[in-house]
mmCIF file of C-alpha atoms in Angstrom:
data_model
loop_
_atom_site.group_PDB
_atom_site.id
_atom_site.type_symbol
_atom_site.label_atom_id
_atom_site.label_comp_id
_atom_site.label_asym_id
_atom_site.label_seq_id
_atom_site.Cartn_x
_atom_site.Cartn_y
_atom_site.Cartn_z
ATOM 1 C CA MET U 1 10.877 36.057 14.194
ATOM 2 C CA LYS U 2 10.571 38.495 17.169
ATOM 3 C CA ASN U 3 11.031 35.928 19.833
ATOM 4 C CA LEU U 4 13.904 33.707 18.457
ATOM 5 C CA ILE U 5 17.391 34.268 16.945
ATOM 6 C CA PRO U 6 19.637 31.803 15.557
ATOM 7 C CA ILE U 7 23.380 31.578 16.478
ATOM 8 C CA GLU U 8 24.344 33.318 13.273
ATOM 9 C CA LYS U 9 22.835 36.483 14.274
ATOM 10 C CA LEU U 10 24.250 36.597 17.773
ATOM 11 C CA HIS U 11 26.727 39.202 16.832
ATOM 12 C CA ALA U 12 23.790 41.589 16.138
ATOM 13 C CA HIS U 13 22.350 41.286 19.676
ATOM 14 C CA THR U 14 25.586 41.950 22.021
ATOM 15 C CA HIS U 15 23.605 45.106 23.218
ATOM 16 C CA ARG U 16 21.174 42.950 25.177
ATOM 17 C CA LEU U 17 21.417 41.796 28.689
ATOM 18 C CA PHE U 18 22.289 38.026 28.729
ATOM 19 C CA LEU U 19 20.359 35.619 30.971
ATOM 20 C CA PHE U 20 21.432 32.027 31.191
ATOM 21 C CA ALA U 21 18.500 29.648 32.008
ATOM 22 C CA GLY U 22 19.262 26.287 33.671
ATOM 23 C CA ASN U 23 17.613 23.711 35.682
ATOM 24 C CA ASP U 24 19.431 24.120 39.198
ATOM 25 C CA ALA U 25 22.663 25.138 40.929
ATOM 26 C CA SER U 26 24.441 22.010 39.809
ATOM 27 C CA GLU U 27 25.112 23.914 36.192
ATOM 28 C CA LYS U 28 26.749 26.816 38.067
ATOM 29 C CA PRO U 29 30.388 25.602 37.949
ATOM 30 C CA VAL U 30 30.155 24.862 34.164
ATOM 31 C CA PHE U 31 28.373 28.320 33.776
ATOM 32 C CA ALA U 32 31.155 29.944 35.723
ATOM 33 C CA GLN U 33 33.703 28.516 33.226
ATOM 34 C CA CYS U 34 32.074 29.438 29.897
ATOM 35 C CA HIS U 35 29.251 31.865 29.468
ATOM 36 C CA LEU U 36 28.370 34.757 27.118
ATOM 37 C CA PRO U 37 30.030 38.005 28.324
ATOM 38 C CA GLY U 38 28.053 39.820 31.175
ATOM 39 C CA SER U 39 25.624 36.995 31.557
ATOM 40 C CA HIS U 40 23.683 36.365 34.719
ATOM 41 C CA PHE U 41 22.653 32.953 35.955
ATOM 42 C CA LEU U 42 19.048 31.925 36.725
ATOM 43 C CA THR U 43 17.658 28.398 37.382
ATOM 44 C CA LEU U 44 14.130 26.926 37.328
ATOM 45 C CA LYS U 45 14.702 25.615 40.843
ATOM 46 C CA ASP U 46 16.007 28.809 42.580
ATOM 47 C CA ASP U 47 14.434 31.648 40.506
ATOM 48 C CA LEU U 48 11.690 30.458 38.290
ATOM 49 C CA THR U 49 9.715 28.099 40.850
ATOM 50 C CA GLY U 50 8.001 29.098 44.226
ATOM 51 C CA ASP U 51 7.220 27.166 47.313
ATOM 52 C CA ALA U 52 4.774 24.310 46.988
ATOM 53 C CA THR U 53 1.256 25.061 47.434
ATOM 54 C CA THR U 54 -1.796 22.980 47.209
ATOM 55 C CA GLY U 55 -3.286 23.156 43.785
ATOM 56 C CA LYS U 56 -0.517 25.018 42.061
ATOM 57 C CA GLY U 57 1.263 22.071 40.629
ATOM 58 C CA ARG U 58 4.797 20.643 40.689
ATOM 59 C CA HIS U 59 6.449 24.072 39.736
ATOM 60 C CA PRO U 60 4.262 26.919 41.074
ATOM 61 C CA LEU U 61 5.340 30.251 39.910
ATOM 62 C CA PRO U 62 7.337 32.264 42.654
ATOM 63 C CA ALA U 63 5.928 35.437 44.174
ATOM 64 C CA MET U 64 6.069 37.468 41.040
ATOM 65 C CA HIS U 65 6.623 40.737 42.934
ATOM 66 C CA ALA U 66 9.877 39.303 44.238
ATOM 67 C CA PHE U 67 10.713 38.038 40.865
ATOM 68 C CA SER U 68 10.189 41.539 39.401
ATOM 69 C CA ASP U 69 12.275 43.056 42.131
ATOM 70 C CA HIS U 70 15.084 40.376 41.315
ATOM 71 C CA MET U 71 14.991 41.330 37.667
ATOM 72 C CA MET U 72 15.247 45.153 38.499
ATOM 73 C CA ASP U 73 18.180 44.384 40.813
ATOM 74 C CA LEU U 74 19.706 42.898 37.492
ATOM 75 C CA GLY U 75 18.970 46.341 35.793
ATOM 76 C CA LEU U 76 15.923 45.181 33.879
ATOM 77 C CA SER U 77 13.234 47.734 33.042
ATOM 78 C CA PRO U 78 10.464 47.409 30.369
ATOM 79 C CA ASP U 79 12.646 48.721 27.641
ATOM 80 C CA THR U 80 15.751 46.645 28.395
ATOM 81 C CA PRO U 81 16.495 44.333 25.653
ATOM 82 C CA VAL U 82 17.092 40.775 26.848
ATOM 83 C CA LEU U 83 18.560 37.557 25.299
ATOM 84 C CA ILE U 84 18.042 34.213 27.133
ATOM 85 C CA TYR U 85 20.113 31.200 26.322
ATOM 86 C CA GLY U 86 21.278 27.828 27.923
ATOM 87 C CA ASN U 87 22.136 24.368 27.085
ATOM 88 C CA GLY U 88 20.450 24.514 23.817
ATOM 89 C CA PRO U 89 16.770 25.859 23.443
ATOM 90 C CA ASN U 90 15.054 24.439 26.564
ATOM 91 C CA MET U 91 11.991 24.705 28.636
ATOM 92 C CA PHE U 92 13.841 26.610 31.313
ATOM 93 C CA ALA U 93 14.520 29.384 28.623
ATOM 94 C CA PHE U 94 10.880 29.322 27.620
ATOM 95 C CA ARG U 95 9.690 29.687 31.339
ATOM 96 C CA LEU U 96 12.087 32.613 31.739
ATOM 97 C CA TRP U 97 10.831 34.296 28.617
ATOM 98 C CA TRP U 98 7.115 34.044 29.587
ATOM 99 C CA MET U 99 7.834 35.303 33.179
ATOM 100 C CA LEU U 100 9.771 38.377 31.756
ATOM 101 C CA LYS U 101 7.097 39.148 29.331
ATOM 102 C CA ALA U 102 4.428 38.712 32.167
ATOM 103 C CA ILE U 103 6.241 41.305 34.157
ATOM 104 C CA GLY U 104 6.538 43.859 31.457
ATOM 105 C CA VAL U 105 9.763 43.423 29.581
ATOM 106 C CA LYS U 106 8.938 44.179 26.138
ATOM 107 C CA ASP U 107 11.819 43.039 24.026
ATOM 108 C CA VAL U 108 12.996 39.429 25.138
ATOM 109 C CA VAL U 109 14.495 36.912 22.614
ATOM 110 C CA ILE U 110 15.804 33.405 22.953
ATOM 111 C CA LEU U 111 18.964 32.192 21.458
ATOM 112 C CA TYR U 112 17.915 28.930 19.387
ATOM 113 C CA ASP U 113 21.152 27.115 19.238
ATOM 114 C CA PRO U 114 20.629 23.391 19.716
ATOM 115 C CA ALA U 115 24.497 22.810 19.055
ATOM 116 C CA MET U 116 25.484 25.218 21.676
ATOM 117 C CA HIS U 117 27.957 27.119 19.300
ATOM 118 C CA TRP U 118 27.567 30.014 21.800
ATOM 119 C CA LYS U 119 30.312 28.366 23.752
ATOM 120 C CA GLU U 120 32.821 29.470 21.153
ATOM 121 C CA GLN U 121 32.234 32.902 22.261
ATOM 122 C CA GLY U 122 32.186 32.139 25.943
ATOM 123 C CA THR U 123 34.163 33.552 28.709
ATOM 124 C CA ASP U 124 34.938 32.837 32.356
ATOM 125 C CA ALA U 125 34.754 36.507 33.426
ATOM 126 C CA PRO U 126 32.075 37.443 35.875
ATOM 127 C CA ALA U 127 29.190 39.865 35.110
ATOM 128 C CA ASP U 128 29.543 43.365 36.272
ATOM 129 C CA LYS U 129 27.152 44.675 38.832
ATOM 130 C CA PRO U 130 24.324 46.738 37.115
ATOM 131 C CA ALA U 131 25.235 50.442 36.926
ATOM 132 C CA HIS U 132 21.872 51.107 38.120
ATOM 133 C CA LYS U 133 18.754 49.280 39.407
ATOM 134 C CA GLY U 134 15.732 48.904 36.805
ATOM 135 C CA LYS U 135 12.360 50.108 37.418
ATOM 136 C CA GLY U 136 8.829 49.617 36.242
ATOM 137 C CA LEU U 137 8.441 46.055 36.289
ATOM 138 C CA SER U 138 5.184 44.503 37.738
ATOM 139 C CA PHE U 139 3.161 41.366 37.188
ATOM 140 C CA ASP U 140 0.124 41.377 35.021
ATOM 141 C CA PRO U 141 -2.306 39.157 36.573
ATOM 142 C CA ARG U 142 -4.221 38.778 33.225
ATOM 143 C CA SER U 143 -1.302 36.808 31.884
ATOM 144 C CA ILE U 144 -2.554 33.540 34.066
ATOM 145 C CA ILE U 145 -5.842 31.775 34.732
ATOM 146 C CA GLU U 146 -6.175 29.684 37.960
ATOM 147 C CA MET U 147 -8.107 26.448 38.210
ATOM 148 C CA SER U 148 -11.303 27.745 39.104
ATOM 149 C CA GLY U 149 -11.202 30.023 35.944
ATOM 150 C CA VAL U 150 -10.268 26.828 33.859
ATOM 151 C CA LYS U 151 -13.312 24.937 35.187
ATOM 152 C CA ARG U 152 -15.838 27.819 34.508
ATOM 153 C CA LEU U 153 -14.510 28.324 30.833
ATOM 154 C CA ILE U 154 -14.683 24.318 30.316
ATOM 155 C CA GLU U 155 -18.125 24.280 31.684
ATOM 156 C CA ASN U 156 -19.417 27.161 29.634
ATOM 157 C CA LYS U 157 -17.483 26.113 26.584
ATOM 158 C CA GLU U 158 -15.905 29.654 26.360
ATOM 159 C CA ALA U 159 -12.213 28.648 25.772
ATOM 160 C CA THR U 160 -9.952 26.554 23.802
ATOM 161 C CA LEU U 161 -7.442 24.562 25.806
ATOM 162 C CA ILE U 162 -3.927 23.431 24.632
ATOM 163 C CA ASP U 163 -2.214 20.624 26.274
ATOM 164 C CA SER U 164 1.589 20.825 25.615
ATOM 165 C CA ARG U 165 2.592 17.485 26.955
ATOM 166 C CA ASP U 166 3.649 14.457 24.807
ATOM 167 C CA LYS U 167 1.012 12.283 23.202
ATOM 168 C CA GLU U 168 1.151 9.378 25.704
ATOM 169 C CA ARG U 169 0.361 11.490 28.555
ATOM 170 C CA TYR U 170 -2.361 13.215 26.886
ATOM 171 C CA ILE U 171 -3.964 10.188 25.483
ATOM 172 C CA GLY U 172 -3.784 8.437 28.847
ATOM 173 C CA ILE U 173 -1.381 5.498 28.018
ATOM 174 C CA LYS U 174 1.051 6.405 30.776
ATOM 175 C CA ASP U 175 2.354 9.430 32.883
ATOM 176 C CA GLU U 176 5.781 9.145 34.486
ATOM 177 C CA MET U 177 5.721 12.669 35.871
ATOM 178 C CA ASP U 178 2.226 12.969 37.544
ATOM 179 C CA HIS U 179 0.169 10.101 39.078
ATOM 180 C CA LYS U 180 -2.763 10.257 36.721
ATOM 181 C CA PRO U 181 -2.527 9.752 32.891
ATOM 182 C CA GLY U 182 -4.946 11.673 30.467
ATOM 183 C CA HIS U 183 -5.776 15.420 29.981
ATOM 184 C CA ILE U 184 -8.208 18.181 31.090
ATOM 185 C CA PRO U 185 -11.551 17.759 29.362
ATOM 186 C CA THR U 186 -11.822 19.471 25.884
ATOM 187 C CA ALA U 187 -7.961 20.199 25.681
ATOM 188 C CA LEU U 188 -6.348 19.721 22.281
ATOM 189 C CA SER U 189 -2.953 18.087 22.012
ATOM 190 C CA TYR U 190 -0.147 20.170 20.692
ATOM 191 C CA PRO U 191 3.039 18.787 22.165
ATOM 192 C CA TYR U 192 5.799 21.362 22.607
ATOM 193 C CA GLU U 193 8.443 19.178 21.278
ATOM 194 C CA ASP U 194 6.886 18.870 17.788
ATOM 195 C CA LEU U 195 8.517 22.097 16.768
ATOM 196 C CA LEU U 196 11.553 21.914 18.895
ATOM 197 C CA THR U 197 14.138 20.478 16.515
ATOM 198 C CA ASP U 198 17.636 21.206 15.257
ATOM 199 C CA LYS U 199 16.220 23.745 13.002
ATOM 200 C CA MET U 200 14.558 27.055 14.304
ATOM 201 C CA PRO U 201 10.913 27.150 13.222
ATOM 202 C CA ASP U 202 9.931 29.977 10.904
ATOM 203 C CA GLU U 203 6.466 31.783 10.608
ATOM 204 C CA ASP U 204 5.301 29.485 7.769
ATOM 205 C CA THR U 205 6.148 26.323 9.776
ATOM 206 C CA ILE U 206 4.212 27.707 12.881
ATOM 207 C CA ARG U 207 1.233 28.616 10.999
ATOM 208 C CA ALA U 208 1.039 25.254 9.271
ATOM 209 C CA HIS U 209 1.522 23.519 12.592
ATOM 210 C CA PHE U 210 -1.462 25.480 14.240
ATOM 211 C CA GLN U 211 -3.461 25.616 11.168
ATOM 212 C CA ASN U 212 -6.495 23.560 12.595
ATOM 213 C CA LEU U 213 -6.440 25.251 15.962
ATOM 214 C CA PRO U 214 -9.778 27.101 16.543
ATOM 215 C CA THR U 215 -9.048 30.623 17.344
ATOM 216 C CA ASP U 216 -12.581 32.063 18.047
ATOM 217 C CA LYS U 217 -12.194 31.595 21.695
ATOM 218 C CA PRO U 218 -9.646 32.439 24.365
ATOM 219 C CA LEU U 219 -6.614 30.039 24.179
ATOM 220 C CA ILE U 220 -5.593 28.703 27.477
ATOM 221 C CA ILE U 221 -2.288 26.765 27.286
ATOM 222 C CA TYR U 222 -1.020 24.231 29.948
ATOM 223 C CA CYS U 223 1.599 21.341 30.262
ATOM 224 C CA GLY U 224 2.468 19.320 33.220
ATOM 225 C CA SER U 225 3.638 22.000 35.605
ATOM 226 C CA GLY U 226 3.843 25.266 33.570
ATOM 227 C CA VAL U 227 7.394 24.915 32.409
ATOM 228 C CA SER U 228 7.106 23.713 28.856
ATOM 229 C CA ALA U 229 3.700 25.355 27.931
ATOM 230 C CA PRO U 230 5.515 28.813 27.273
ATOM 231 C CA TRP U 231 7.024 27.263 24.301
ATOM 232 C CA ASN U 232 3.676 27.064 22.510
ATOM 233 C CA ILE U 233 2.706 30.464 24.008
ATOM 234 C CA LEU U 234 5.899 31.972 22.335
ATOM 235 C CA LEU U 235 5.144 30.135 19.054
ATOM 236 C CA LEU U 236 1.581 31.381 18.991
ATOM 237 C CA ASP U 237 2.740 34.979 19.759
ATOM 238 C CA GLU U 238 4.971 34.651 16.594
ATOM 239 C CA ILE U 239 1.702 34.371 14.540
ATOM 240 C CA GLY U 240 -0.160 37.022 16.428
ATOM 241 C CA LEU U 241 -2.275 35.038 18.803
ATOM 242 C CA GLN U 242 -2.618 35.978 22.401
ATOM 243 C CA THR U 243 -2.863 33.112 25.070
ATOM 244 C CA THR U 244 -3.212 32.715 28.855
ATOM 245 C CA LEU U 245 -1.078 30.346 30.926
ATOM 246 C CA TYR U 246 -2.681 27.990 33.396
ATOM 247 C CA PRO U 247 0.527 27.787 35.553
ATOM 248 C CA GLY U 248 -0.884 24.905 37.749
ATOM 249 C CA SER U 249 -1.175 22.793 34.663
ATOM 250 C CA PHE U 250 -2.161 19.149 34.822
ATOM 251 C CA SER U 251 -0.106 18.536 37.870
ATOM 252 C CA GLY U 252 -2.342 21.132 39.581
ATOM 253 C CA TRP U 253 -5.518 20.007 37.981
ATOM 254 C CA ILE U 254 -5.187 16.428 39.257
ATOM 255 C CA GLU U 255 -4.717 17.448 42.975
ATOM 256 C CA ASP U 256 -8.415 18.040 43.102
ATOM 257 C CA GLU U 257 -9.815 14.523 43.134
ATOM 258 C CA ASN U 258 -13.093 15.880 41.797
ATOM 259 C CA ASN U 259 -11.626 17.374 38.613
ATOM 260 C CA PRO U 260 -12.486 15.405 35.611
ATOM 261 C CA ILE U 261 -9.977 13.774 33.424
ATOM 262 C CA GLU U 262 -10.486 12.506 29.797
ATOM 263 C CA LYS U 263 -8.562 9.812 28.033
ATOM 264 C CA CYS U 264 -8.323 8.847 24.489
ATOM 265 C CA ILE U 265 -8.199 4.944 25.102
#
């Protein structure tokens, strides 16, 4: 596995730059008391999400040039090895993994540690300031697709869409996050939580999970707001399949009342 490591192998990755991925600043006091040595604290709300913009969904990407600059301020360059962890494997870590890959960081792994055994190696010491500023990071716009591109691909039947949300939201039974249930037309359902268990998935498990996925067309991945979809992107990368994220995802799609929605009921 190139994107995930189990807690048993953490000792072999102490050369990496550690990034803690959380939801918001409320986790900062706990982080300050216990974190992996040298870690930097990042959150979905403050670092991985931008300002609300019409059509961009509930968690729009931040200005990616600013995010790149922030990461370079922490000392990151394309060849900097990075390890992301948090309170168990979570969607905040997945989003951060994807964003780092999208700005050109080549070697990024997530610590798969549902029981959070990493705390046994925790410290309250603050991270040292980077010895030098990183360089060479910039956003690759080919890593995303906007709403207009999704519409065109659907109309021309030129892509395979993957919906990463849970089955009830996809089917159209209910949606407690967004005001409309259902899914983007033609999308296939692969809930991100299916392979998010106490056991880290291996390559055979991933291949079996996606064995019926058509791969003859570009793969477009979405979820509710672009936060959990990166888990499917990571898994597909493990088996050699390239993907594109629709960051606005379903919450962005339904902002346009003219966009069609499918249900399975």
